[in-house]
mmCIF file of C-alpha atoms in Angstrom:
data_model
loop_
_atom_site.group_PDB
_atom_site.id
_atom_site.type_symbol
_atom_site.label_atom_id
_atom_site.label_comp_id
_atom_site.label_asym_id
_atom_site.label_seq_id
_atom_site.Cartn_x
_atom_site.Cartn_y
_atom_site.Cartn_z
ATOM 1 C CA MET P 1 -174.479 -5.163 -44.990
ATOM 2 C CA SER P 2 -176.272 -6.351 -47.887
ATOM 3 C CA ARG P 3 -179.645 -8.935 -47.561
ATOM 4 C CA PRO P 4 -179.958 -12.044 -48.434
ATOM 5 C CA ALA P 5 -180.102 -12.326 -52.372
ATOM 6 C CA LYS P 6 -184.170 -11.934 -53.909
ATOM 7 C CA SER P 7 -185.481 -12.567 -57.024
ATOM 8 C CA VAL P 8 -185.033 -8.868 -58.546
ATOM 9 C CA ARG P 9 -187.595 -9.156 -61.929
ATOM 10 C CA GLU P 10 -190.243 -8.737 -58.819
ATOM 11 C CA GLU P 11 -188.975 -5.817 -56.526
ATOM 12 C CA ARG P 12 -189.389 -2.203 -57.011
ATOM 13 C CA ALA P 13 -187.414 0.193 -54.867
ATOM 14 C CA VAL P 14 -188.807 3.959 -54.217
ATOM 15 C CA VAL P 15 -186.875 6.559 -52.136
ATOM 16 C CA GLY P 16 -188.598 8.770 -49.785
ATOM 17 C CA ALA P 17 -191.426 7.952 -47.689
ATOM 18 C CA GLY P 18 -193.318 11.288 -47.736
ATOM 19 C CA ILE P 19 -196.866 11.426 -49.479
ATOM 20 C CA GLY P 20 -195.119 11.406 -53.082
ATOM 21 C CA GLY P 21 -193.489 8.061 -51.892
ATOM 22 C CA SER P 22 -196.334 6.498 -50.087
ATOM 23 C CA ALA P 23 -198.622 6.975 -52.912
ATOM 24 C CA VAL P 24 -196.375 6.116 -55.625
ATOM 25 C CA ALA P 25 -195.983 2.371 -53.771
ATOM 26 C CA HIS P 26 -199.802 2.148 -53.818
ATOM 27 C CA PHE P 27 -199.876 2.930 -56.959
ATOM 28 C CA LEU P 28 -197.459 0.656 -58.663
ATOM 29 C CA GLN P 29 -198.808 -2.190 -56.624
ATOM 30 C CA GLN P 30 -202.341 -1.690 -57.714
ATOM 31 C CA HIS P 31 -200.937 -1.677 -61.316
ATOM 32 C CA PHE P 32 -198.741 -4.774 -60.896
ATOM 33 C CA GLY P 33 -200.345 -6.797 -58.088
ATOM 34 C CA PRO P 34 -199.822 -8.112 -54.431
ATOM 35 C CA ARG P 35 -197.333 -10.293 -56.234
ATOM 36 C CA VAL P 36 -194.417 -7.379 -56.523
ATOM 37 C CA GLN P 37 -192.405 -6.187 -53.246
ATOM 38 C CA ILE P 38 -191.867 -2.648 -52.928
ATOM 39 C CA ASP P 39 -189.375 -1.543 -50.718
ATOM 40 C CA VAL P 40 -189.555 2.064 -49.220
ATOM 41 C CA TYR P 41 -186.188 3.731 -48.030
ATOM 42 C CA GLU P 42 -186.851 6.247 -45.666
ATOM 43 C CA LYS P 43 -184.109 8.123 -43.419
ATOM 44 C CA GLY P 44 -186.287 9.875 -41.641
ATOM 45 C CA THR P 45 -189.895 9.091 -40.276
ATOM 46 C CA VAL P 46 -192.562 8.293 -42.470
ATOM 47 C CA GLY P 47 -194.653 11.351 -43.584
ATOM 48 C CA GLY P 48 -191.896 13.838 -44.883
ATOM 49 C CA ARG P 49 -193.540 17.301 -44.875
ATOM 50 C CA LEU P 50 -196.571 15.946 -43.098
ATOM 51 C CA ALA P 51 -195.631 15.661 -40.075
ATOM 52 C CA THR P 52 -196.537 16.972 -35.921
ATOM 53 C CA ILE P 53 -194.951 17.945 -33.138
ATOM 54 C CA SER P 54 -195.453 16.996 -29.664
ATOM 55 C CA VAL P 55 -196.558 19.590 -27.171
ATOM 56 C CA ASN P 56 -197.697 19.261 -23.556
ATOM 57 C CA LYS P 57 -198.912 15.450 -24.534
ATOM 58 C CA GLN P 58 -200.559 16.380 -27.579
ATOM 59 C CA HIS P 59 -199.939 16.251 -31.379
ATOM 60 C CA TYR P 60 -199.950 19.219 -33.625
ATOM 61 C CA GLU P 61 -199.107 19.716 -37.395
ATOM 62 C CA SER P 62 -195.534 20.959 -38.205
ATOM 63 C CA GLY P 63 -195.620 20.229 -41.986
ATOM 64 C CA ALA P 64 -198.471 20.397 -44.387
ATOM 65 C CA ALA P 65 -201.763 21.583 -42.331
ATOM 66 C CA SER P 66 -204.188 21.473 -44.858
ATOM 67 C CA PHE P 67 -205.578 20.190 -47.967
ATOM 68 C CA HIS P 68 -207.637 21.755 -50.520
ATOM 69 C CA SER P 69 -211.729 20.521 -50.744
ATOM 70 C CA LEU P 70 -210.766 19.821 -54.531
ATOM 71 C CA SER P 71 -207.325 17.824 -53.755
ATOM 72 C CA LEU P 72 -209.403 14.645 -54.851
ATOM 73 C CA HIS P 73 -206.527 12.001 -54.797
ATOM 74 C CA MET P 74 -206.142 12.934 -51.028
ATOM 75 C CA GLN P 75 -210.133 12.708 -50.437
ATOM 76 C CA ASP P 76 -210.089 8.788 -51.932
ATOM 77 C CA PHE P 77 -206.819 7.630 -49.831
ATOM 78 C CA VAL P 78 -209.154 8.989 -46.773
ATOM 79 C CA LYS P 79 -211.950 7.117 -47.834
ATOM 80 C CA LEU P 80 -209.684 3.934 -48.662
ATOM 81 C CA LEU P 81 -208.029 3.821 -45.157
ATOM 82 C CA GLY P 82 -211.315 4.482 -43.783
ATOM 83 C CA LEU P 83 -209.708 7.311 -42.224
ATOM 84 C CA ARG P 84 -211.624 10.713 -41.218
ATOM 85 C CA HIS P 85 -211.895 14.328 -41.355
ATOM 86 C CA ARG P 86 -210.890 16.522 -38.616
ATOM 87 C CA ARG P 87 -213.411 18.894 -37.001
ATOM 88 C CA GLU P 88 -213.234 22.254 -38.223
ATOM 89 C CA VAL P 89 -212.964 24.722 -35.123
ATOM 90 C CA VAL P 90 -213.604 28.250 -36.681
ATOM 91 C CA GLY P 91 -211.395 31.169 -36.435
ATOM 92 C CA ARG P 92 -211.009 34.334 -37.434
ATOM 93 C CA SER P 93 -208.474 35.586 -39.655
ATOM 94 C CA ALA P 94 -206.410 38.712 -40.665
ATOM 95 C CA ILE P 95 -204.120 40.340 -42.658
ATOM 96 C CA PHE P 96 -201.111 42.106 -41.073
ATOM 97 C CA GLY P 97 -199.349 44.814 -42.938
ATOM 98 C CA GLY P 98 -196.179 45.267 -40.262
ATOM 99 C CA GLU P 99 -197.488 47.769 -38.184
ATOM 100 C CA HIS P 100 -201.442 47.166 -38.578
ATOM 101 C CA PHE P 101 -204.163 45.073 -39.827
ATOM 102 C CA VAL P 102 -204.828 45.746 -43.374
ATOM 103 C CA LEU P 103 -207.778 43.352 -43.540
ATOM 104 C CA GLU P 104 -209.918 42.347 -40.837
ATOM 105 C CA GLU P 105 -212.316 38.993 -41.149
ATOM 106 C CA THR P 106 -215.790 38.903 -39.344
ATOM 107 C CA ASP P 107 -218.636 36.610 -38.278
ATOM 108 C CA TRP P 108 -220.536 38.244 -41.170
ATOM 109 C CA TYR P 109 -219.985 36.839 -44.976
ATOM 110 C CA LEU P 110 -221.522 39.684 -46.983
ATOM 111 C CA LEU P 111 -219.609 42.036 -44.839
ATOM 112 C CA ASN P 112 -216.221 40.270 -45.067
ATOM 113 C CA LEU P 113 -217.433 40.584 -49.190
ATOM 114 C CA PHE P 114 -218.082 44.412 -48.689
ATOM 115 C CA ARG P 115 -214.203 44.612 -47.152
ATOM 116 C CA LEU P 116 -212.451 42.579 -49.529
ATOM 117 C CA TRP P 117 -214.199 44.650 -52.743
ATOM 118 C CA TRP P 118 -213.702 47.678 -50.723
ATOM 119 C CA HIS P 119 -210.132 46.956 -50.373
ATOM 120 C CA TYR P 120 -208.731 45.360 -53.461
ATOM 121 C CA GLY P 121 -212.297 46.360 -55.803
ATOM 122 C CA ILE P 122 -213.437 43.775 -57.945
ATOM 123 C CA SER P 123 -209.900 42.443 -59.007
ATOM 124 C CA PHE P 124 -210.320 39.807 -55.820
ATOM 125 C CA LEU P 125 -213.159 38.039 -57.539
ATOM 126 C CA ARG P 126 -211.729 37.608 -60.468
ATOM 127 C CA LEU P 127 -209.003 36.618 -59.130
ATOM 128 C CA GLN P 128 -210.910 34.164 -56.991
ATOM 129 C CA MET P 129 -212.866 32.851 -59.894
ATOM 130 C CA TRP P 130 -209.685 32.197 -61.924
ATOM 131 C CA VAL P 131 -208.112 30.187 -59.076
ATOM 132 C CA GLU P 132 -211.371 28.040 -58.422
ATOM 133 C CA GLU P 133 -211.530 27.656 -62.336
ATOM 134 C CA VAL P 134 -207.673 26.346 -62.205
ATOM 135 C CA MET P 135 -208.283 23.798 -59.586
ATOM 136 C CA GLU P 136 -211.146 22.208 -60.791
ATOM 137 C CA LYS P 137 -209.532 21.736 -63.971
ATOM 138 C CA PHE P 138 -206.231 20.536 -62.546
ATOM 139 C CA MET P 139 -208.260 18.263 -60.372
ATOM 140 C CA SER P 140 -199.171 25.009 -49.910
ATOM 141 C CA TYR P 141 -198.156 27.330 -48.051
ATOM 142 C CA GLY P 142 -196.298 30.056 -47.565
ATOM 143 C CA GLN P 143 -194.925 31.155 -51.082
ATOM 144 C CA SER P 144 -194.602 34.486 -52.020
ATOM 145 C CA ALA P 145 -196.420 35.954 -55.251
ATOM 146 C CA ALA P 146 -193.079 36.221 -57.357
ATOM 147 C CA MET P 147 -194.302 32.865 -58.975
ATOM 148 C CA PRO P 148 -195.405 31.231 -62.203
ATOM 149 C CA ALA P 149 -198.963 31.826 -62.902
ATOM 150 C CA PHE P 150 -199.740 28.202 -62.158
ATOM 151 C CA ALA P 151 -197.703 27.551 -59.388
ATOM 152 C CA GLY P 152 -199.296 30.915 -57.678
ATOM 153 C CA ALA P 153 -202.853 29.740 -58.105
ATOM 154 C CA MET P 154 -202.066 26.039 -56.060
ATOM 155 C CA SER P 155 -200.530 28.874 -53.497
ATOM 156 C CA LEU P 156 -203.727 31.037 -53.398
ATOM 157 C CA ALA P 157 -205.864 27.938 -53.250
ATOM 158 C CA GLY P 158 -204.324 27.090 -49.897
ATOM 159 C CA ALA P 159 -205.216 30.534 -48.880
ATOM 160 C CA GLN P 160 -209.278 29.520 -49.219
ATOM 161 C CA GLY P 161 -212.257 28.663 -47.072
ATOM 162 C CA SER P 162 -212.844 25.334 -48.288
ATOM 163 C CA LEU P 163 -209.662 23.266 -46.444
ATOM 164 C CA TRP P 164 -209.712 20.175 -44.307
ATOM 165 C CA SER P 165 -207.564 17.340 -42.567
ATOM 166 C CA VAL P 166 -207.117 14.213 -41.001
ATOM 167 C CA GLU P 167 -207.877 13.447 -37.842
ATOM 168 C CA GLY P 168 -205.168 12.142 -36.203
ATOM 169 C CA GLY P 169 -202.837 13.675 -38.228
ATOM 170 C CA ASN P 170 -202.265 13.862 -41.776
ATOM 171 C CA LYS P 171 -199.111 11.828 -41.991
ATOM 172 C CA LEU P 172 -201.529 8.949 -41.195
ATOM 173 C CA VAL P 173 -202.131 9.113 -45.294
ATOM 174 C CA CYS P 174 -198.592 8.238 -45.588
ATOM 175 C CA SER P 175 -198.495 5.324 -43.028
ATOM 176 C CA GLY P 176 -201.585 4.505 -44.417
ATOM 177 C CA LEU P 177 -200.877 3.517 -47.834
ATOM 178 C CA LEU P 178 -197.802 2.015 -46.924
ATOM 179 C CA LYS P 179 -199.001 -0.620 -44.772
ATOM 180 C CA LEU P 180 -201.984 -1.319 -47.144
ATOM 181 C CA THR P 181 -199.452 -1.774 -49.895
ATOM 182 C CA LYS P 182 -197.621 -4.136 -47.286
ATOM 183 C CA ALA P 183 -194.491 -1.843 -48.438
ATOM 184 C CA ASN P 184 -191.438 -3.285 -46.750
ATOM 185 C CA VAL P 185 -189.873 -0.207 -45.218
ATOM 186 C CA ILE P 186 -186.446 0.739 -44.645
ATOM 187 C CA HIS P 187 -184.775 3.174 -42.581
ATOM 188 C CA ALA P 188 -181.768 3.960 -43.802
ATOM 189 C CA THR P 189 -179.458 6.826 -46.026
ATOM 190 C CA VAL P 190 -179.857 6.315 -49.691
ATOM 191 C CA THR P 191 -176.088 6.962 -51.088
ATOM 192 C CA SER P 192 -175.651 5.600 -54.101
ATOM 193 C CA VAL P 193 -178.170 4.312 -57.266
ATOM 194 C CA THR P 194 -175.698 2.628 -59.851
ATOM 195 C CA LEU P 195 -177.354 1.301 -63.604
ATOM 196 C CA HIS P 196 -176.412 -2.019 -64.311
ATOM 197 C CA SER P 197 -177.667 -4.150 -66.808
ATOM 198 C CA THR P 198 -179.177 -8.003 -67.373
ATOM 199 C CA GLU P 199 -180.475 -9.749 -70.604
ATOM 200 C CA GLY P 200 -180.819 -6.029 -72.181
ATOM 201 C CA LYS P 201 -182.483 -4.276 -69.548
ATOM 202 C CA ALA P 202 -181.572 -1.854 -67.172
ATOM 203 C CA LEU P 203 -181.102 -2.870 -63.289
ATOM 204 C CA TYR P 204 -180.197 -1.046 -60.396
ATOM 205 C CA GLN P 205 -178.455 -1.108 -57.668
ATOM 206 C CA VAL P 206 -179.294 1.194 -54.868
ATOM 207 C CA GLY P 207 -176.258 1.589 -52.017
ATOM 208 C CA TYR P 208 -177.651 2.754 -48.662
ATOM 209 C CA GLU P 209 -176.214 3.805 -44.952
ATOM 210 C CA SER P 210 -178.382 2.367 -42.015
ATOM 211 C CA GLU P 211 -177.637 1.773 -38.391
ATOM 212 C CA LEU P 212 -176.566 -1.843 -38.917
ATOM 213 C CA GLY P 213 -174.199 -0.547 -41.889
ATOM 214 C CA SER P 214 -173.766 -0.190 -45.298
ATOM 215 C CA GLY P 215 -175.276 -2.456 -47.921
ATOM 216 C CA SER P 216 -177.239 -2.664 -51.244
ATOM 217 C CA ASP P 217 -179.809 -4.443 -53.066
ATOM 218 C CA PHE P 218 -181.074 -4.556 -56.906
ATOM 219 C CA TYR P 219 -183.974 -3.253 -58.516
ATOM 220 C CA ASP P 220 -185.398 -2.944 -62.182
ATOM 221 C CA ILE P 221 -187.564 -0.010 -61.478
ATOM 222 C CA VAL P 222 -186.172 2.625 -58.875
ATOM 223 C CA VAL P 223 -188.662 5.724 -58.112
ATOM 224 C CA ILE P 224 -186.854 9.016 -56.306
ATOM 225 C CA ALA P 225 -189.536 10.887 -54.451
ATOM 226 C CA THR P 226 -186.959 13.312 -52.754
ATOM 227 C CA PRO P 227 -186.384 16.784 -53.877
ATOM 228 C CA LEU P 228 -182.759 16.401 -56.218
ATOM 229 C CA HIS P 229 -181.219 20.232 -55.789
ATOM 230 C CA LEU P 230 -177.897 21.288 -54.745
ATOM 231 C CA ASP P 231 -178.164 22.969 -51.398
ATOM 232 C CA ASN P 232 -179.846 19.800 -50.251
ATOM 233 C CA SER P 233 -177.005 17.990 -48.611
ATOM 234 C CA SER P 234 -179.396 16.082 -46.805
ATOM 235 C CA SER P 235 -180.251 13.850 -50.221
ATOM 236 C CA ASN P 236 -176.700 13.956 -51.727
ATOM 237 C CA PHE P 237 -176.385 10.808 -53.603
ATOM 238 C CA THR P 238 -174.985 9.810 -56.170
ATOM 239 C CA PHE P 239 -175.648 8.298 -59.757
ATOM 240 C CA GLU P 240 -173.102 5.956 -61.103
ATOM 241 C CA GLY P 241 -172.890 3.649 -63.970
ATOM 242 C CA PHE P 242 -174.529 6.291 -66.200
ATOM 243 C CA ASN P 243 -173.529 7.763 -69.886
ATOM 244 C CA PRO P 244 -174.631 10.580 -70.407
ATOM 245 C CA PRO P 245 -174.301 11.258 -66.543
ATOM 246 C CA ILE P 246 -177.127 12.022 -64.437
ATOM 247 C CA ASP P 247 -176.904 15.726 -63.161
ATOM 248 C CA ASP P 248 -177.995 17.681 -60.510
ATOM 249 C CA VAL P 249 -181.780 19.567 -60.716
ATOM 250 C CA GLN P 250 -180.357 23.164 -60.731
ATOM 251 C CA GLY P 251 -182.001 25.522 -58.275
ATOM 252 C CA SER P 252 -183.063 25.767 -54.943
ATOM 253 C CA PHE P 253 -185.544 25.685 -52.256
ATOM 254 C CA GLN P 254 -187.498 27.319 -49.911
ATOM 255 C CA PRO P 255 -186.357 27.267 -46.175
ATOM 256 C CA THR P 256 -189.200 27.128 -44.034
ATOM 257 C CA VAL P 257 -189.184 27.429 -40.037
ATOM 258 C CA VAL P 258 -192.472 26.365 -38.098
ATOM 259 C CA SER P 259 -192.326 27.441 -34.361
ATOM 260 C CA LEU P 260 -194.979 25.824 -32.063
ATOM 261 C CA VAL P 261 -195.235 28.147 -29.468
ATOM 262 C CA HIS P 262 -196.885 27.258 -25.980
ATOM 263 C CA GLY P 263 -197.551 30.499 -24.380
ATOM 264 C CA TYR P 264 -198.989 33.953 -23.688
ATOM 265 C CA LEU P 265 -200.013 35.826 -27.028
ATOM 266 C CA ASN P 266 -198.495 39.603 -27.071
ATOM 267 C CA SER P 267 -201.578 41.042 -28.122
ATOM 268 C CA SER P 268 -200.613 44.505 -27.644
ATOM 269 C CA TYR P 269 -198.225 44.014 -30.692
ATOM 270 C CA PHE P 270 -201.342 44.219 -32.783
ATOM 271 C CA GLY P 271 -203.068 47.004 -31.425
ATOM 272 C CA PHE P 272 -204.730 45.416 -29.222
ATOM 273 C CA PRO P 273 -203.685 46.276 -25.153
ATOM 274 C CA ASP P 274 -206.304 43.962 -23.372
ATOM 275 C CA PRO P 275 -205.764 40.293 -24.635
ATOM 276 C CA LYS P 276 -209.781 39.479 -24.031
ATOM 277 C CA LEU P 277 -210.315 41.675 -26.579
ATOM 278 C CA PHE P 278 -208.487 40.265 -29.548
ATOM 279 C CA PRO P 279 -210.789 38.409 -31.593
ATOM 280 C CA PHE P 280 -208.278 37.047 -34.682
ATOM 281 C CA ALA P 281 -206.975 32.820 -34.335
ATOM 282 C CA ASN P 282 -205.260 33.192 -37.607
ATOM 283 C CA ILE P 283 -202.583 36.167 -38.662
ATOM 284 C CA LEU P 284 -201.460 36.267 -42.334
ATOM 285 C CA THR P 285 -198.986 39.014 -43.518
ATOM 286 C CA THR P 286 -198.385 41.241 -46.825
ATOM 287 C CA ASP P 287 -195.350 39.330 -48.358
ATOM 288 C CA PHE P 288 -193.345 39.055 -45.612
ATOM 289 C CA PRO P 289 -192.913 42.624 -44.458
ATOM 290 C CA ASN P 290 -191.977 41.306 -41.283
ATOM 291 C CA PHE P 291 -190.014 37.998 -39.306
ATOM 292 C CA PHE P 292 -192.880 35.962 -39.691
ATOM 293 C CA CYS P 293 -195.115 34.956 -42.357
ATOM 294 C CA THR P 294 -198.263 33.174 -40.584
ATOM 295 C CA LEU P 295 -199.208 32.986 -37.005
ATOM 296 C CA ASP P 296 -202.263 30.589 -36.098
ATOM 297 C CA ASN P 297 -203.838 29.453 -32.874
ATOM 298 C CA ILE P 298 -203.746 26.020 -33.905
ATOM 299 C CA CYS P 299 -205.923 22.738 -32.699
ATOM 300 C CA PRO P 300 -204.349 19.022 -31.757
ATOM 301 C CA VAL P 301 -204.893 16.488 -34.146
ATOM 302 C CA ASN P 302 -207.198 14.690 -32.178
ATOM 303 C CA ILE P 303 -210.225 17.135 -32.045
ATOM 304 C CA SER P 304 -213.142 15.675 -29.652
ATOM 305 C CA SER P 305 -216.510 16.646 -29.676
ATOM 306 C CA SER P 306 -216.182 18.982 -26.451
ATOM 307 C CA PHE P 307 -212.702 20.682 -27.187
ATOM 308 C CA ARG P 308 -212.869 24.136 -27.664
ATOM 309 C CA ARG P 309 -210.299 26.403 -28.860
ATOM 310 C CA LYS P 310 -208.021 28.545 -26.392
ATOM 311 C CA GLN P 311 -208.713 31.898 -25.972
ATOM 312 C CA PRO P 312 -206.093 34.989 -26.237
ATOM 313 C CA GLN P 313 -205.738 35.669 -23.159
ATOM 314 C CA GLU P 314 -205.149 31.957 -22.180
ATOM 315 C CA ALA P 315 -201.808 30.155 -22.815
ATOM 316 C CA ALA P 316 -202.398 28.477 -26.242
ATOM 317 C CA VAL P 317 -200.292 26.421 -28.822
ATOM 318 C CA TRP P 318 -199.012 28.981 -31.703
ATOM 319 C CA ARG P 319 -198.235 28.018 -35.060
ATOM 320 C CA VAL P 320 -195.533 30.552 -36.296
ATOM 321 C CA GLN P 321 -194.360 30.428 -40.331
ATOM 322 C CA SER P 322 -191.183 32.488 -40.464
ATOM 323 C CA PRO P 323 -188.205 31.932 -43.055
ATOM 324 C CA LYS P 324 -185.576 31.675 -40.810
ATOM 325 C CA PRO P 325 -185.391 30.550 -36.907
ATOM 326 C CA LEU P 326 -186.799 33.079 -34.678
ATOM 327 C CA PHE P 327 -184.318 34.767 -32.461
ATOM 328 C CA ARG P 328 -185.515 35.084 -28.701
ATOM 329 C CA THR P 329 -186.083 38.879 -29.539
ATOM 330 C CA GLN P 330 -188.833 38.459 -31.592
ATOM 331 C CA LEU P 331 -190.045 35.760 -29.533
ATOM 332 C CA LYS P 332 -190.671 38.309 -26.921
ATOM 333 C CA THR P 333 -192.187 40.619 -29.502
ATOM 334 C CA LEU P 334 -195.027 38.173 -30.560
ATOM 335 C CA PHE P 335 -195.504 36.531 -26.783
ATOM 336 C CA ARG P 336 -196.246 37.821 -23.404
ATOM 337 C CA SER P 337 -194.219 34.825 -21.832
ATOM 338 C CA TYR P 338 -193.957 31.054 -23.278
ATOM 339 C CA TYR P 339 -193.374 27.809 -21.743
ATOM 340 C CA SER P 340 -192.137 26.278 -24.996
ATOM 341 C CA VAL P 341 -191.092 26.440 -28.415
ATOM 342 C CA GLN P 342 -190.528 23.482 -30.904
ATOM 343 C CA THR P 343 -189.060 23.649 -34.652
ATOM 344 C CA ALA P 344 -189.102 21.945 -37.580
ATOM 345 C CA GLU P 345 -187.006 23.298 -40.667
ATOM 346 C CA TRP P 346 -188.407 22.121 -43.970
ATOM 347 C CA GLN P 347 -187.127 22.580 -47.494
ATOM 348 C CA ALA P 348 -190.855 23.881 -48.069
ATOM 349 C CA HIS P 349 -191.052 24.231 -51.942
ATOM 350 C CA PRO P 350 -188.520 24.986 -54.863
ATOM 351 C CA LEU P 351 -187.852 28.821 -55.253
ATOM 352 C CA TYR P 352 -190.074 29.994 -58.718
ATOM 353 C CA GLY P 353 -188.903 32.243 -61.018
ATOM 354 C CA SER P 354 -188.039 32.495 -65.372
ATOM 355 C CA ARG P 355 -187.464 28.852 -65.159
ATOM 356 C CA THR P 356 -188.685 27.341 -68.957
ATOM 357 C CA THR P 357 -188.422 23.842 -68.574
ATOM 358 C CA LEU P 358 -188.940 20.788 -65.616
ATOM 359 C CA PRO P 359 -186.527 18.666 -64.736
ATOM 360 C CA ARG P 360 -186.844 15.238 -65.777
ATOM 361 C CA PHE P 361 -189.295 13.152 -65.184
ATOM 362 C CA ALA P 362 -188.167 9.977 -66.240
ATOM 363 C CA LEU P 363 -184.088 10.094 -65.718
ATOM 364 C CA HIS P 364 -183.277 6.654 -67.188
ATOM 365 C CA ASP P 365 -185.541 3.719 -68.872
ATOM 366 C CA GLN P 366 -187.503 2.727 -65.264
ATOM 367 C CA LEU P 367 -185.765 5.630 -63.189
ATOM 368 C CA PHE P 368 -188.132 8.270 -62.407
ATOM 369 C CA TYR P 369 -187.553 11.174 -60.414
ATOM 370 C CA LEU P 370 -190.870 11.821 -58.811
ATOM 371 C CA ASN P 371 -190.586 15.299 -57.617
ATOM 372 C CA ALA P 372 -189.815 16.738 -61.189
ATOM 373 C CA LEU P 373 -193.201 18.169 -61.140
ATOM 374 C CA GLU P 374 -193.025 19.496 -57.886
ATOM 375 C CA TRP P 375 -191.016 22.661 -59.803
ATOM 376 C CA ALA P 376 -194.422 23.669 -61.914
ATOM 377 C CA ALA P 377 -196.059 23.777 -58.513
ATOM 378 C CA SER P 378 -195.303 22.821 -55.199
ATOM 379 C CA SER P 379 -198.673 20.793 -53.204
ATOM 380 C CA VAL P 380 -199.635 17.219 -51.752
ATOM 381 C CA GLU P 381 -201.953 16.705 -54.647
ATOM 382 C CA VAL P 382 -199.637 17.872 -56.982
ATOM 383 C CA MET P 383 -197.321 14.811 -55.824
ATOM 384 C CA ALA P 384 -199.977 12.615 -55.508
ATOM 385 C CA VAL P 385 -200.430 13.099 -59.493
ATOM 386 C CA ALA P 386 -197.312 12.622 -60.221
ATOM 387 C CA ALA P 387 -196.902 9.466 -58.529
ATOM 388 C CA LYS P 388 -200.138 8.225 -59.977
ATOM 389 C CA ASN P 389 -198.223 9.336 -63.311
ATOM 390 C CA VAL P 390 -195.036 7.612 -62.596
ATOM 391 C CA ALA P 391 -196.520 4.401 -61.903
ATOM 392 C CA LEU P 392 -198.853 4.455 -64.885
ATOM 393 C CA LEU P 393 -196.281 4.898 -66.927
ATOM 394 C CA ALA P 394 -193.805 2.275 -65.139
ATOM 395 C CA TYR P 395 -196.524 -0.479 -65.869
ATOM 396 C CA ASN P 396 -196.871 0.393 -69.275
ATOM 397 C CA ARG P 397 -193.311 0.435 -70.271
ATOM 398 C CA TRP P 398 -192.307 -2.681 -68.452
ATOM 399 C CA TYR P 399 -195.528 -4.204 -70.660
ATOM 400 C CA GLN P 400 -194.148 -2.157 -73.311
ATOM 401 C CA ASP P 401 -197.649 -1.032 -74.234
ATOM 402 C CA LEU P 402 -196.316 2.001 -76.208
ATOM 403 C CA ASP P 403 -199.266 3.140 -77.705
ATOM 404 C CA LYS P 404 -200.175 4.474 -74.057
ATOM 405 C CA ILE P 405 -197.137 6.072 -73.910
ATOM 406 C CA ASP P 406 -196.549 9.690 -75.512
ATOM 407 C CA GLN P 407 -199.404 9.533 -77.012
ATOM 408 C CA LYS P 408 -200.354 11.468 -80.396
ATOM 409 C CA ASP P 409 -201.517 15.413 -80.468
ATOM 410 C CA LEU P 410 -201.975 14.296 -76.354
ATOM 411 C CA MET P 411 -200.502 18.297 -75.389
ATOM 412 C CA HIS P 412 -203.230 19.569 -78.155
ATOM 413 C CA LYS P 413 -205.564 17.546 -76.158
ATOM 414 C CA VAL P 414 -204.648 18.669 -72.679
ATOM 415 C CA LYS P 415 -204.815 22.267 -73.845
ATOM 416 C CA THR P 416 -207.931 22.062 -75.493
ATOM 417 C CA GLU P 417 -209.641 20.208 -72.311
ATOM 418 C CA LEU P 418 -208.394 23.123 -69.983
#
C-alpha cells in the first residue's frame, strides 16, 4: 500500500537508521532547513551496529562498545543531544596466545611500558605515535592486521586506552539525532530504488515492504546508508531504470558474533586454578589463534556511582567476540557454568585486501552510497564523516554551487595538510 501523494521537492529519503543514516539525516536538515521532511527506512531497530542486549534486566552493548577520544563528530553529537559519557570502571587487560598469556597489564603505568618494550622492542612506541598522528590528522573493532595501513590504524586506535561510551547505550546517539531532526522513521525493508525523471531532474521511487504490505514513495534525494555487497542478502534490493546499471559492490564483509554469557569464568583455562586470583577484566588474543577473539567482563550501559565490577569468582556478564557462533563445548571451555547465552551476529567490517579503488560514493545524480567510505576504514567516526560530506555534496548540487564541488588541486591540498 502507498501513502498519500505529497510534495516530492521537499522530501529526502535515507535507507538505514544506523549511525550513518541518523547522522546524514541530521546533516541534511542542517543544510536544507526544517521545512524538508526526511524519511528514514529501517528494517530492524534504530542504531544498526550500535545495539544492546538485555541480560538479567540490565542492558549491555552488543555492537560497537566504545569510541576513540578523537571521534570529534561523536563528541559533538553527545553534547548536542545532552547525553553523558559513561563512568569508566577500570579493569586490567592481557593478551592470550592460545596456551598462556603473552603480555599482562599491571596497575603501574611505567611497568606496563617496560613490559611492552621488553616484549616488542621500540617498534611499539613508533606504532603508537603513528596511530595517534593518523587519528589527529583524520579528526573498530575485531579486525585482523592483514589490511591496508589506514584501516589498520583505525583498528589499532580502538585498542588504545583513551576510549569512552555513552551513558544509557551508544545507540541513544542514533535515536537522539533522528528525534532532533524530526525524521519520519519507516519500519520497512526497502526492495527497490527506481530512477524516473521530471523537469530534467532525477526523481527516485523507493519501494518497500512493511507489516502493512508493499508501498512506494518518490524522492529527489536518496542516501543509501546500509552496506551493499554480494554476500549481504538482507540488503539485497534492486536498482531499476539506470543506464548504465548500478552493480552491487564487489567484496565481502567479516562476520562477527558477539555472545553475552552470564556465568562463571573458567579461570583454569587461562592458568589460574583459583578464580579469586584471576586479575583480568579484558582478554585479547593474538590474531585469532583460537575460537574467540576477545573476552571482556562488561558493565551495563547504566552505571550508578555505587556500581562495582563483578569479581572473577562471581557470576558476571562476559562479552565473547568470535568469528563464528560458539559451540557448547567451546562455551564449556571458557565457563565453569552459565545461566544464559545471548548472541548478535554482525557484518562487522569489509574484508580489506589489495583493493585499489573504493566503491562509488555518488551512484547517480542525488543518489549516494554512504557506506562506500567504509571500504577505506570501518569505524563509527568514519560513517559520521561520510554523512557530513554526503549532506554537503547533496546541498551544493541541489543549489548548483558547483565551485564547492571537485575543487581544483583539492587532493594536493589534502595530501599537503596530511
